Amino acid sequence: MHQNVNTAEKASSTSTIPQKFVYFFAAGEAEGNAGMKNILGGKGANLAEMTSLGIPVPPGFTISTEICAHFYEAGGKLPEWVRPAVTTAMAKVEAKIGKKFGDVNNPLLVSVRSGARASMPGMMDTILNLGLNDQTVEGLAKSSNNPRFAWDSYRRFIQMYSDVVMGMNSSLLEVTLEDMKEDKHYKADTELTVDDLKLLVKKFKELVHQMTGQSFPTDPWEQLWGAVSAVFHSWNTPRAITYRELHSIPASWGTAVNVQSMVFGNMGDDSATGVAFTRNPSTGEKAFYGEFLINAQGEDVVAGIRTPQPITKIAAQGSGMKSLEEALPQAYSQLVDIYKKLEAHYRDMQDIEFTIERGVLWMLQTRNGKRTAAAALKIACDMIDEKLINQDEALLRLDPGALDQLLHPTLDPKAQKTLLAKGLPASPGGVNGQIVFTSEEAVEWKEQGKKVILVRVETSPEDIAGMVAAQGIFTTRGGMTSHAAVVARGMGKCCVAGCGEVEVDYRTETMKVKGYVLKKGDVITLDGSTGEVYLGEVKTIEPKLDGNFERIMKIADQVRKLKVRTNADTPKDAQTARNFGAEGIGLCRTEHMFFGADRIDAVREMIIADNKSDREKALVKLLPMQRDDFYQLFKIMDGLPVTIRLLDPPLHEFVPHTDEETKELAKRLGTDYERLRAKVKSLHEFNPMLGHRGCRLAITFPEIYQMQVRAIAEAACMLIGEGKKLVPEIMIPLVATDKELDILRVSAINEVKKVQQEKGVKFDYLVGTMIELPRAAITADAIAEYADFFSFGTNDLTQTTLGLSRDDSGRFLGSYVSSGILPKDPFMSIDQTGVGSLVKMGTELGRRTKPDLKVGVCGEHGGDPESIEFFHKVGLDYVSCSPFRVPIARLAAARAALLGKKLH
């Protein structure tokens, strides 16, 4: 199968062949290092680095990420010019090991694994025991003097290869294996005899032929090319694409392929395989933590097929299980030395994979471990104290978005609960929802607005979309390092794993435990911090943040340049945001205050009034309500800036939408139904987002803004009378021309002056505008003549710049992102090239007119870490975001300042 091909053959018409693209590693020789993640991927770079550190790593080689691009350019085929370099590297591995690939007497077997530069646990494919066929399996049996091990490795290889490379449904072979165990009354795979395994291999090969129409490949080189191609293919599977989108990993990065000589954890009771963390990934506690299985291969641990055992004696206490520390003390002692060496070298918590073959320890992987937000904060604080890292490094390695996990409810310890079962606390948080048994249903039900818990025997990478859609994840198999646990922790999703006492039946869509039979749609509650599962909905409580959170926030506040305000319209939101460290209100949407049951009819009266006099009568009713609203917000913010946006939406949003509602309103207001119906109809607009709204309303009906400005001024006078200080900020929305702002500014100033004279109170205040139309950004120098501040309303600025409706574009934006037309959803993270250019231009033009012009942003982009980095570069004064995103923005602003320093 392998042949020499002219290496000068072109990779494709658009790209040149890299000079070097296969990197060898073995004891005493490594062609790569940890700094080469972009070329070697995380796994390949770290294998090379561990080799250089003198850590026992099985010899192998890495095919670089560059070849992934060539693979796709060649139409999903491995270019012929790649093969000679691979065969040369394989010969070096053979020389190191003293075995030959494809040799019938003493065969070299290899694993083929993916490895992108960003860790993507479980998202791409792996194949173990490659190189086995009917002849080499006999050679392996003889050379190892262990026929059972050889045939067990062969049946595993067929299972993996037929699934990953040949596209066969792996569950068919799994069912055949389970049927044989049932017939023989075996409980574990390890009870299968050599003859059982030989029969199983025969059955597997027949099934593969039957289902795929192809014979299982017997040439080891054909197997290798198939496996390498499959790993490159796995970069673009739906699950990998979903994961990349979720974690902002560019498609252009590609994956590397690691080919490594096999070491075997399934050679008997002196062999084992495991996964460990140098600190606890759930809590951050400084304690060695992990799981292993005796006489098993690596996939068994993460796939959750057998329940793994704890690594340390302390963790095994009371579990009835034997720890690695007790089972294989010598290998355990060596593992402890290695984990300490790795953590000290990388200066971060490591996630490691290892295999013990006949008592000899081999390291298969190290990477910076995924961790919960609480663990990340604790590890960062501890490592500062241990002098492993400095404060700046601690901030730079924290993911601001992950803080979201800490800011959401947990279960109320005082609430009444009915405990159903207890599993492993795989990822913290308290959630409840209706149970569903498939990923597809989780997605469908979420789209219908339902809260769901995804219940699976074990999750696989195919379940990623359902895991994203679900409130929480529950599995009956698998440990703390299973796919469900690792992925849930990375996403900040609550997860309870390995709950073996629950029986899940996909056929009947039920879960049974302790006499309860729960059907699809029934509600359960998960506590991911304890592993407990409760019947029905359990009350949750607001989060309490610990000393590590406060400490990191204080460090962040010392570093950041951007102020962080909140978008808040109610006292509750304002107080929540203050508790999270908000430095004022950047956006109070007054229209949200108009929907209260006690005031909506007064608003409607104002809308249907035929003349100014009637309108003013209705506004008089609203004045004390608005005054009280503003008083409450000013009081909570206690001298911090509060920006109040005057009425923005079109009036039709406040009127009834059905004839029935219109009739009821006519009765309540004592007005004629037909007159009211005609008025409601007259307010209808074909494109209300660009219609009679914002400052346009105030140009037509100035009395609306006059009432709101009066309410602001009167509330300010009340507070000043109580000895408080404040500088209210009055914001006029949707300005397109400087003339609009000029007229409305004069009107606002006149109203404030009137109130100040009436009350005999003087106070400073600002009148500014929201920049949310492209024309306003382009003419910002003229608009700044009449503005004390600018606040970019990036939600509407995105809609008007891209010509996209935020409410309608969700149906197709996903395709735009996955096709690479847009890098991200522009409503989630700012379109830096288009909308961002307008923000930059508007800021520069505004400050050309007024050098000290205060400029902020108040769209939801104000809480997005990537957008915050951009706003820092542009030189804004503050960002404003929803209350629960305030800590995220504080940390993101600090990281932006540090990254900016690094660049300079």
PDB file of C-alpha atoms in Angstrom, residues 744-866:
ATOM      1  CA  LEU A 744     -34.409  68.343  22.182  1.00  0.00           C
ATOM      2  CA  ARG A 745     -31.391  69.412  24.251  1.00  0.00           C
ATOM      3  CA  VAL A 746     -32.782  72.958  24.533  1.00  0.00           C
ATOM      4  CA  SER A 747     -36.165  71.535  25.554  1.00  0.00           C
ATOM      5  CA  ALA A 748     -34.582  69.278  28.217  1.00  0.00           C
ATOM      6  CA  ILE A 749     -32.415  72.084  29.651  1.00  0.00           C
ATOM      7  CA  ASN A 750     -35.439  74.423  29.869  1.00  0.00           C
ATOM      8  CA  GLU A 751     -37.438  71.778  31.771  1.00  0.00           C
ATOM      9  CA  VAL A 752     -34.576  71.105  34.250  1.00  0.00           C
ATOM     10  CA  LYS A 753     -34.153  74.854  34.838  1.00  0.00           C
ATOM     11  CA  LYS A 754     -37.897  75.187  35.545  1.00  0.00           C
ATOM     12  CA  VAL A 755     -37.735  72.436  38.187  1.00  0.00           C
ATOM     13  CA  GLN A 756     -34.574  73.866  39.754  1.00  0.00           C
ATOM     14  CA  GLN A 757     -36.263  77.260  40.069  1.00  0.00           C
ATOM     15  CA  GLU A 758     -39.477  75.725  41.482  1.00  0.00           C
ATOM     16  CA  LYS A 759     -37.582  73.660  44.073  1.00  0.00           C
ATOM     17  CA  GLY A 760     -34.784  76.142  44.757  1.00  0.00           C
ATOM     18  CA  VAL A 761     -32.235  73.357  44.199  1.00  0.00           C
ATOM     19  CA  LYS A 762     -29.197  73.448  41.894  1.00  0.00           C
ATOM     20  CA  PHE A 763     -27.483  70.310  40.564  1.00  0.00           C
ATOM     21  CA  ASP A 764     -25.225  69.356  37.681  1.00  0.00           C
ATOM     22  CA  TYR A 765     -26.576  67.127  34.937  1.00  0.00           C
ATOM     23  CA  LEU A 766     -25.594  65.960  31.450  1.00  0.00           C
ATOM     24  CA  VAL A 767     -27.601  65.741  28.234  1.00  0.00           C
ATOM     25  CA  GLY A 768     -26.232  63.298  25.695  1.00  0.00           C
ATOM     26  CA  THR A 769     -27.312  60.947  22.970  1.00  0.00           C
ATOM     27  CA  MET A 770     -27.321  57.361  21.888  1.00  0.00           C
ATOM     28  CA  ILE A 771     -25.409  56.710  18.673  1.00  0.00           C
ATOM     29  CA  GLU A 772     -27.292  53.873  17.008  1.00  0.00           C
ATOM     30  CA  LEU A 773     -27.601  54.948  13.369  1.00  0.00           C
ATOM     31  CA  PRO A 774     -24.721  54.929  10.845  1.00  0.00           C
ATOM     32  CA  ARG A 775     -25.429  58.568   9.923  1.00  0.00           C
ATOM     33  CA  ALA A 776     -25.015  59.612  13.550  1.00  0.00           C
ATOM     34  CA  ALA A 777     -21.583  57.915  13.700  1.00  0.00           C
ATOM     35  CA  ILE A 778     -20.475  59.485  10.407  1.00  0.00           C
ATOM     36  CA  THR A 779     -21.586  62.994  11.499  1.00  0.00           C
ATOM     37  CA  ALA A 780     -20.591  62.592  15.161  1.00  0.00           C
ATOM     38  CA  ASP A 781     -18.432  65.737  15.060  1.00  0.00           C
ATOM     39  CA  ALA A 782     -21.548  67.860  14.357  1.00  0.00           C
ATOM     40  CA  ILE A 783     -23.718  65.947  16.848  1.00  0.00           C
ATOM     41  CA  ALA A 784     -21.065  66.345  19.583  1.00  0.00           C
ATOM     42  CA  GLU A 785     -21.658  70.129  19.519  1.00  0.00           C
ATOM     43  CA  TYR A 786     -24.913  69.439  21.422  1.00  0.00           C
ATOM     44  CA  ALA A 787     -23.903  66.340  23.433  1.00  0.00           C
ATOM     45  CA  ASP A 788     -22.222  66.017  26.833  1.00  0.00           C
ATOM     46  CA  PHE A 789     -21.737  62.287  26.221  1.00  0.00           C
ATOM     47  CA  PHE A 790     -22.188  59.572  23.604  1.00  0.00           C
ATOM     48  CA  SER A 791     -23.439  56.064  24.319  1.00  0.00           C
ATOM     49  CA  PHE A 792     -23.251  53.605  21.447  1.00  0.00           C
ATOM     50  CA  GLY A 793     -26.420  51.514  21.200  1.00  0.00           C
ATOM     51  CA  THR A 794     -24.674  48.667  19.422  1.00  0.00           C
ATOM     52  CA  ASN A 795     -27.783  46.445  19.208  1.00  0.00           C
ATOM     53  CA  ASP A 796     -29.570  48.886  16.858  1.00  0.00           C
ATOM     54  CA  LEU A 797     -26.313  50.048  15.286  1.00  0.00           C
ATOM     55  CA  THR A 798     -25.710  46.418  14.280  1.00  0.00           C
ATOM     56  CA  GLN A 799     -29.222  46.116  12.838  1.00  0.00           C
ATOM     57  CA  THR A 800     -28.954  49.354  10.855  1.00  0.00           C
ATOM     58  CA  THR A 801     -25.380  48.780   9.658  1.00  0.00           C
ATOM     59  CA  LEU A 802     -25.805  45.165   8.544  1.00  0.00           C
ATOM     60  CA  GLY A 803     -29.443  45.566   7.487  1.00  0.00           C
ATOM     61  CA  LEU A 804     -30.334  42.647   9.766  1.00  0.00           C
ATOM     62  CA  SER A 805     -33.330  42.279  12.039  1.00  0.00           C
ATOM     63  CA  ARG A 806     -32.199  40.862  15.371  1.00  0.00           C
ATOM     64  CA  ASP A 807     -35.560  39.122  15.803  1.00  0.00           C
ATOM     65  CA  ASP A 808     -35.627  37.488  12.361  1.00  0.00           C
ATOM     66  CA  SER A 809     -31.981  36.811  11.506  1.00  0.00           C
ATOM     67  CA  GLY A 810     -31.640  33.945  14.003  1.00  0.00           C
ATOM     68  CA  ARG A 811     -33.082  31.660  11.317  1.00  0.00           C
ATOM     69  CA  PHE A 812     -30.112  32.065   8.996  1.00  0.00           C
ATOM     70  CA  LEU A 813     -27.232  33.622  10.964  1.00  0.00           C
ATOM     71  CA  GLY A 814     -26.082  30.149  12.071  1.00  0.00           C
ATOM     72  CA  SER A 815     -25.429  29.232   8.429  1.00  0.00           C
ATOM     73  CA  TYR A 816     -23.524  32.476   7.883  1.00  0.00           C
ATOM     74  CA  VAL A 817     -21.249  31.704  10.818  1.00  0.00           C
ATOM     75  CA  SER A 818     -20.712  28.013   9.951  1.00  0.00           C
ATOM     76  CA  SER A 819     -19.990  28.960   6.306  1.00  0.00           C
ATOM     77  CA  GLY A 820     -17.376  31.474   7.437  1.00  0.00           C
ATOM     78  CA  ILE A 821     -19.233  34.481   5.947  1.00  0.00           C
ATOM     79  CA  LEU A 822     -19.369  36.046   9.412  1.00  0.00           C
ATOM     80  CA  PRO A 823     -16.870  35.087  12.137  1.00  0.00           C
ATOM     81  CA  LYS A 824     -19.576  35.219  14.859  1.00  0.00           C
ATOM     82  CA  ASP A 825     -23.175  36.161  15.465  1.00  0.00           C
ATOM     83  CA  PRO A 826     -22.843  39.989  15.261  1.00  0.00           C
ATOM     84  CA  PHE A 827     -25.513  40.448  17.953  1.00  0.00           C
ATOM     85  CA  MET A 828     -23.429  38.395  20.406  1.00  0.00           C
ATOM     86  CA  SER A 829     -19.971  39.762  19.591  1.00  0.00           C
ATOM     87  CA  ILE A 830     -19.486  43.063  17.790  1.00  0.00           C
ATOM     88  CA  ASP A 831     -18.762  43.064  14.056  1.00  0.00           C
ATOM     89  CA  GLN A 832     -15.405  44.798  14.481  1.00  0.00           C
ATOM     90  CA  THR A 833     -14.847  45.463  10.792  1.00  0.00           C
ATOM     91  CA  GLY A 834     -18.212  47.101  10.062  1.00  0.00           C
ATOM     92  CA  VAL A 835     -20.065  48.206  13.196  1.00  0.00           C
ATOM     93  CA  GLY A 836     -16.767  48.495  15.076  1.00  0.00           C
ATOM     94  CA  SER A 837     -15.413  50.929  12.471  1.00  0.00           C
ATOM     95  CA  LEU A 838     -18.458  53.155  13.028  1.00  0.00           C
ATOM     96  CA  VAL A 839     -17.902  53.062  16.814  1.00  0.00           C
ATOM     97  CA  LYS A 840     -14.251  54.024  16.279  1.00  0.00           C
ATOM     98  CA  MET A 841     -15.138  56.758  13.778  1.00  0.00           C
ATOM     99  CA  GLY A 842     -17.937  58.171  15.981  1.00  0.00           C
ATOM    100  CA  THR A 843     -15.620  58.279  19.009  1.00  0.00           C
ATOM    101  CA  GLU A 844     -12.793  59.980  17.120  1.00  0.00           C
ATOM    102  CA  LEU A 845     -15.090  62.538  15.437  1.00  0.00           C
ATOM    103  CA  GLY A 846     -16.932  63.305  18.681  1.00  0.00           C
ATOM    104  CA  ARG A 847     -13.685  63.887  20.560  1.00  0.00           C
ATOM    105  CA  ARG A 848     -12.367  66.061  17.723  1.00  0.00           C
ATOM    106  CA  THR A 849     -15.188  68.452  18.637  1.00  0.00           C
ATOM    107  CA  LYS A 850     -15.024  67.866  22.416  1.00  0.00           C
ATOM    108  CA  PRO A 851     -11.743  66.247  23.532  1.00  0.00           C
ATOM    109  CA  ASP A 852     -13.208  65.318  26.945  1.00  0.00           C
ATOM    110  CA  LEU A 853     -16.407  63.815  25.548  1.00  0.00           C
ATOM    111  CA  LYS A 854     -17.455  60.841  27.701  1.00  0.00           C
ATOM    112  CA  VAL A 855     -18.124  57.815  25.473  1.00  0.00           C
ATOM    113  CA  GLY A 856     -19.569  54.434  26.412  1.00  0.00           C
ATOM    114  CA  VAL A 857     -21.467  51.502  24.989  1.00  0.00           C
ATOM    115  CA  CYS A 858     -24.763  50.129  26.270  1.00  0.00           C
ATOM    116  CA  GLY A 859     -25.701  47.295  23.901  1.00  0.00           C
ATOM    117  CA  GLU A 860     -25.419  43.689  25.117  1.00  0.00           C
ATOM    118  CA  HIS A 861     -21.965  43.737  23.492  1.00  0.00           C
ATOM    119  CA  GLY A 862     -20.920  45.546  26.680  1.00  0.00           C
ATOM    120  CA  GLY A 863     -20.882  42.151  28.414  1.00  0.00           C
ATOM    121  CA  ASP A 864     -19.066  40.184  25.691  1.00  0.00           C
ATOM    122  CA  PRO A 865     -15.336  39.680  26.498  1.00  0.00           C
ATOM    123  CA  GLU A 866     -14.176  39.896  22.878  1.00  0.00           C
TER     124      GLU A 866
END
